[in-house]
Amino acid sequence: MHLKALGIILLSMLVCVGLVIGWQTLSRLMFSENPHYAIRTLDISTELCVTPQRLKELTGIREGVNLHSFSAAKKRRELLRNLPNLRDARIVKRFPDHVTIVATDRVPVMKLGSTNFAVDQDGNVLAMEEFQRRRWSNIPVLLEGNRKIQMQPGQIVSDKYRTALDIVNAYNAMEGISFKINQIDVSGRIYIILLTSDSRREIRLVWNEMTSPQNIRLALKMASETLADPKAAPLIRFDVLLETKLVYGI
């Protein structure tokens, strides 16, 4: 009796295993190994930092790959993790044989000293290739005196670096500014110093006053109006003081 019961249990187990294996085999034949779902059309759209070939290498998505063999969401997460220069990526499957990949780059707005790194408007650190450095050669450079700035791609700037970025973002959003920022030096204890594009004029903003977007815009506006005055042409340094609403030139 016990042997009969054991035989029934073993037979049931074998039937279950057979059903599982059979379903897996049928599933592969119907989906992941079905040539009907092999990619025939692969549309890739990129901008600056990554080529279509590089996207194929990183994702493993290429013509001939079965649409059921990968997760688009997982591949997207892997791309964003491995490429800090990407702001976003979109991978869309269109059955039975079409995939679209759209990669959107981060746009650098401020370089980090003499390194090959920059930050985008959200403060994300990215590495710039040679062609990117040429394309973005005129964006402001963040300095900390003679100290080397220690940042790596994927990090997010904070503290005084973030304040410098806030100034750049405010500057880029304003119209009619009479000067161009070449460098921003954050090494001072009282002032954050903007060096203009002619490399001879300093605009000194008080750290303790750069506490809000409104204050930053007001300081830039006051500096712009002062430098636009022909009488200011001989002056090389300007202290912008929000507390007294004055700009002192030397």
Short mmCIF file of C-alpha atoms in Angstrom, two decimals:
data_model
loop_
_atom_site.label_atom_id
_atom_site.label_comp_id
_atom_site.label_asym_id
_atom_site.label_seq_id
_atom_site.Cartn_x
_atom_site.Cartn_y
_atom_site.Cartn_z
CA MET A 1 0.00 0.00 0.00
CA HIS A 2 2.82 2.34 0.88
CA LEU A 3 4.63 1.46 -2.33
CA LYS A 4 1.51 2.22 -4.34
CA ALA A 5 1.10 5.61 -2.68
CA LEU A 6 4.76 6.40 -3.22
CA GLY A 7 4.43 5.44 -6.86
CA ILE A 8 1.46 7.77 -7.28
CA ILE A 9 3.40 10.63 -5.69
CA LEU A 10 6.43 10.01 -7.91
CA LEU A 11 4.23 9.79 -10.99
CA SER A 12 2.51 13.04 -10.05
CA MET A 13 5.87 14.71 -9.59
CA LEU A 14 7.08 13.47 -12.97
CA VAL A 15 3.89 14.71 -14.61
CA CYS A 16 4.35 18.15 -13.00
CA VAL A 17 7.99 18.33 -14.07
CA GLY A 18 6.99 17.26 -17.55
CA LEU A 19 4.29 19.92 -17.70
CA VAL A 20 6.74 22.62 -16.55
CA ILE A 21 9.40 21.57 -19.04
CA GLY A 22 6.81 21.26 -21.75
CA TRP A 23 5.42 24.72 -21.03
CA GLN A 24 8.89 26.23 -20.96
CA THR A 25 9.72 24.61 -24.27
CA LEU A 26 6.43 25.68 -25.79
CA SER A 27 6.91 29.21 -24.42
CA ARG A 28 10.36 29.46 -25.99
CA LEU A 29 9.05 28.21 -29.31
CA MET A 30 6.09 30.59 -29.20
CA PHE A 31 7.94 33.67 -27.90
CA SER A 32 11.66 33.97 -27.07
CA GLU A 33 12.82 31.65 -29.87
CA ASN A 34 10.12 32.53 -32.35
CA PRO A 35 11.75 34.20 -35.41
CA HIS A 36 8.54 36.16 -35.89
CA TYR A 37 9.63 38.35 -32.93
CA ALA A 38 13.24 38.90 -34.06
CA ILE A 39 14.12 42.59 -34.37
CA ARG A 40 14.07 43.69 -37.98
CA THR A 41 13.75 47.45 -37.46
CA LEU A 42 15.91 49.19 -34.84
CA ASP A 43 15.58 52.98 -34.65
CA ILE A 44 18.23 54.68 -32.48
CA SER A 45 18.26 58.41 -31.78
CA THR A 46 21.23 59.96 -29.93
CA GLU A 47 22.75 63.40 -29.48
CA LEU A 48 26.34 63.86 -28.33
CA CYS A 49 27.82 61.51 -25.79
CA VAL A 50 26.93 58.07 -27.11
CA THR A 51 26.86 56.54 -30.59
CA PRO A 52 24.25 54.08 -31.86
CA GLN A 53 26.93 51.39 -31.96
CA ARG A 54 27.82 52.06 -28.30
CA LEU A 55 24.14 51.76 -27.34
CA LYS A 56 23.97 48.40 -29.09
CA GLU A 57 27.06 47.22 -27.22
CA LEU A 58 25.79 48.37 -23.82
CA THR A 59 22.25 47.06 -24.17
CA GLY A 60 22.81 44.00 -26.34
CA ILE A 61 19.83 45.17 -28.40
CA ARG A 62 20.49 44.73 -32.11
CA GLU A 63 18.88 43.37 -35.25
CA GLY A 64 18.00 39.69 -34.90
CA VAL A 65 17.52 39.76 -31.11
CA ASN A 66 14.13 38.47 -29.98
CA LEU A 67 11.84 41.08 -28.41
CA HIS A 68 10.81 38.61 -25.69
CA SER A 69 14.41 37.97 -24.63
CA PHE A 70 14.91 41.25 -22.71
CA SER A 71 13.15 43.74 -20.48
CA ALA A 72 13.07 47.28 -21.88
CA ALA A 73 12.77 48.76 -18.36
CA LYS A 74 15.80 46.82 -17.11
CA LYS A 75 17.90 47.81 -20.14
CA ARG A 76 16.96 51.47 -19.54
CA ARG A 77 18.06 51.31 -15.90
CA GLU A 78 21.37 49.73 -16.92
CA LEU A 79 22.00 52.46 -19.51
CA LEU A 80 21.38 55.28 -17.04
CA ARG A 81 23.57 53.59 -14.43
CA ASN A 82 26.48 52.99 -16.82
CA LEU A 83 26.34 56.31 -18.68
CA PRO A 84 26.26 59.33 -16.29
CA ASN A 85 26.22 61.60 -19.36
CA LEU A 86 22.71 60.45 -20.20
CA ARG A 87 19.86 62.52 -18.83
CA ASP A 88 17.27 60.02 -19.96
CA ALA A 89 16.79 56.99 -22.15
CA ARG A 90 13.65 55.55 -23.67
CA ILE A 91 13.39 51.99 -25.02
CA VAL A 92 10.11 51.05 -26.68
CA LYS A 93 9.17 47.66 -28.13
CA ARG A 94 6.68 47.55 -30.97
CA PHE A 95 5.64 44.02 -31.69
CA PRO A 96 6.32 41.98 -33.62
CA ASP A 97 9.78 43.21 -34.72
CA HIS A 98 10.39 46.93 -34.03
CA VAL A 99 12.43 48.65 -31.26
CA THR A 100 13.04 52.38 -30.72
CA ILE A 101 15.84 53.71 -28.49
CA VAL A 102 16.04 57.44 -27.74
CA ALA A 103 19.02 58.64 -25.66
CA THR A 104 18.98 62.20 -24.32
CA ASP A 105 22.28 63.72 -23.19
CA ARG A 106 22.98 66.00 -20.28
CA VAL A 107 24.02 69.45 -21.51
CA PRO A 108 27.09 70.87 -19.71
CA VAL A 109 26.72 74.41 -18.38
CA MET A 110 29.85 74.73 -16.22
CA LYS A 111 33.28 73.10 -16.46
CA LEU A 112 35.09 71.87 -13.36
CA GLY A 113 38.50 73.55 -13.34
CA SER A 114 41.19 71.98 -15.51
CA THR A 115 39.50 68.56 -15.51
CA ASN A 116 37.57 67.02 -18.39
CA PHE A 117 34.44 67.09 -16.23
CA ALA A 118 31.47 69.44 -16.28
CA VAL A 119 28.04 69.72 -14.68
CA ASP A 120 24.61 70.09 -16.22
CA GLN A 121 21.98 72.53 -14.98
CA ASP A 122 20.78 70.03 -12.37
CA GLY A 123 24.26 69.62 -10.87
CA ASN A 124 25.08 66.19 -12.29
CA VAL A 125 28.78 65.68 -13.02
CA LEU A 126 29.59 64.32 -16.48
CA ALA A 127 32.72 63.56 -18.46
CA MET A 128 33.30 65.45 -21.71
CA GLU A 129 34.91 63.89 -24.77
CA GLU A 130 37.24 65.96 -26.93
CA PHE A 131 34.53 67.01 -29.37
CA GLN A 132 32.31 68.04 -26.45
CA ARG A 133 35.10 70.13 -24.94
CA ARG A 134 35.43 71.94 -28.27
CA ARG A 135 31.69 72.42 -28.60
CA TRP A 136 31.29 73.73 -25.05
CA SER A 137 34.57 75.62 -24.79
CA ASN A 138 32.86 78.90 -23.88
CA ILE A 139 30.89 77.80 -20.83
CA PRO A 140 32.03 79.18 -17.43
CA VAL A 141 34.83 77.41 -15.56
CA LEU A 142 34.49 76.68 -11.85
CA LEU A 143 37.68 77.35 -9.87
CA GLU A 144 38.63 76.95 -6.23
CA GLY A 145 41.81 79.01 -6.23
CA ASN A 146 44.72 76.67 -7.06
CA ARG A 147 43.01 73.66 -5.53
CA LYS A 148 42.09 70.77 -7.83
CA ILE A 149 38.39 70.06 -7.88
CA GLN A 150 37.78 66.45 -6.90
CA MET A 151 34.57 65.23 -8.51
CA GLN A 152 33.63 62.17 -10.53
CA PRO A 153 30.94 61.48 -13.17
CA GLY A 154 27.66 60.52 -11.57
CA GLN A 155 28.13 62.73 -8.51
CA ILE A 156 25.95 65.79 -7.81
CA VAL A 157 27.55 69.09 -6.80
CA SER A 158 26.60 70.68 -3.48
CA ASP A 159 27.46 73.50 -1.08
CA LYS A 160 29.53 76.28 -2.67
CA TYR A 161 29.77 74.43 -5.99
CA ARG A 162 25.99 74.38 -6.04
CA THR A 163 25.86 78.12 -5.38
CA ALA A 164 28.19 78.69 -8.33
CA LEU A 165 25.90 76.54 -10.48
CA ASP A 166 22.85 78.51 -9.31
CA ILE A 167 24.59 81.69 -10.49
CA VAL A 168 25.31 80.14 -13.89
CA ASN A 169 21.72 78.92 -14.24
CA ALA A 170 20.33 82.34 -13.30
CA TYR A 171 22.74 84.03 -15.72
CA ASN A 172 21.73 81.70 -18.57
CA ALA A 173 18.04 82.41 -17.95
CA MET A 174 18.43 86.21 -17.98
CA GLU A 175 18.38 88.38 -21.08
CA GLY A 176 20.35 91.51 -21.84
CA ILE A 177 23.26 90.87 -19.45
CA SER A 178 26.13 93.19 -20.38
CA PHE A 179 28.95 90.80 -19.47
CA LYS A 180 29.90 87.17 -20.07
CA ILE A 181 31.12 84.94 -17.25
CA ASN A 182 34.43 83.26 -17.99
CA GLN A 183 35.32 81.88 -14.55
CA ILE A 184 33.76 81.53 -11.11
CA ASP A 185 36.17 81.32 -8.20
CA VAL A 186 34.71 79.90 -4.98
CA SER A 187 37.89 79.96 -2.90
CA GLY A 188 37.13 83.23 -1.07
CA ARG A 189 35.57 83.32 2.39
CA ILE A 190 33.54 86.51 1.90
CA TYR A 191 33.14 86.87 -1.86
CA ILE A 192 32.42 84.54 -4.76
CA ILE A 193 34.28 86.05 -7.71
CA LEU A 194 33.08 86.13 -11.31
CA LEU A 195 35.76 86.82 -13.90
CA THR A 196 34.38 88.27 -17.12
CA SER A 197 35.23 87.00 -20.57
CA ASP A 198 37.84 89.71 -21.17
CA SER A 199 39.70 88.14 -18.20
CA ARG A 200 40.35 91.47 -16.56
CA ARG A 201 37.18 92.38 -14.69
CA GLU A 202 36.11 90.88 -11.39
CA ILE A 203 32.55 90.90 -10.11
CA ARG A 204 32.48 90.06 -6.40
CA LEU A 205 29.26 88.77 -4.91
CA VAL A 206 28.82 88.33 -1.15
CA TRP A 207 28.46 84.65 -0.19
CA ASN A 208 25.95 85.37 2.57
CA GLU A 209 23.71 87.22 0.12
CA MET A 210 23.58 84.44 -2.51
CA THR A 211 20.84 82.65 -0.60
CA SER A 212 17.98 82.62 -3.11
CA PRO A 213 17.35 82.76 -6.86
CA GLN A 214 15.86 86.24 -6.39
CA ASN A 215 19.02 87.55 -4.72
CA ILE A 216 21.25 86.00 -7.37
CA ARG A 217 19.23 87.55 -10.20
CA LEU A 218 19.22 90.92 -8.47
CA ALA A 219 23.01 90.83 -7.98
CA LEU A 220 23.60 89.90 -11.63
CA LYS A 221 21.20 92.65 -12.76
CA MET A 222 22.98 95.27 -10.62
CA ALA A 223 26.36 94.17 -11.96
CA SER A 224 25.11 94.20 -15.55
CA GLU A 225 23.67 97.70 -15.27
CA THR A 226 26.89 99.00 -13.71
CA LEU A 227 29.19 97.45 -16.32
CA ALA A 228 26.97 98.75 -19.14
CA ASP A 229 27.68 102.33 -18.02
CA PRO A 230 30.51 103.82 -20.16
CA LYS A 231 31.88 105.46 -17.01
CA ALA A 232 32.69 102.00 -15.64
CA ALA A 233 35.07 101.15 -18.49
CA PRO A 234 38.30 101.92 -16.54
CA LEU A 235 37.24 99.91 -13.50
CA ILE A 236 38.46 96.33 -13.02
CA ARG A 237 36.69 95.19 -9.84
CA PHE A 238 33.08 95.53 -8.74
CA ASP A 239 31.66 94.65 -5.33
CA VAL A 240 27.92 94.02 -5.50
CA LEU A 241 26.25 94.64 -2.13
CA LEU A 242 22.58 93.74 -1.96
CA GLU A 243 22.18 95.06 1.57
CA THR A 244 22.88 98.64 0.47
CA LYS A 245 21.76 98.11 -3.17
CA LEU A 246 25.11 99.53 -4.31
CA VAL A 247 27.93 98.43 -6.59
CA TYR A 248 31.41 99.69 -5.69
CA GLY A 249 33.95 99.80 -8.50
CA ILE A 250 37.73 100.07 -8.23
#
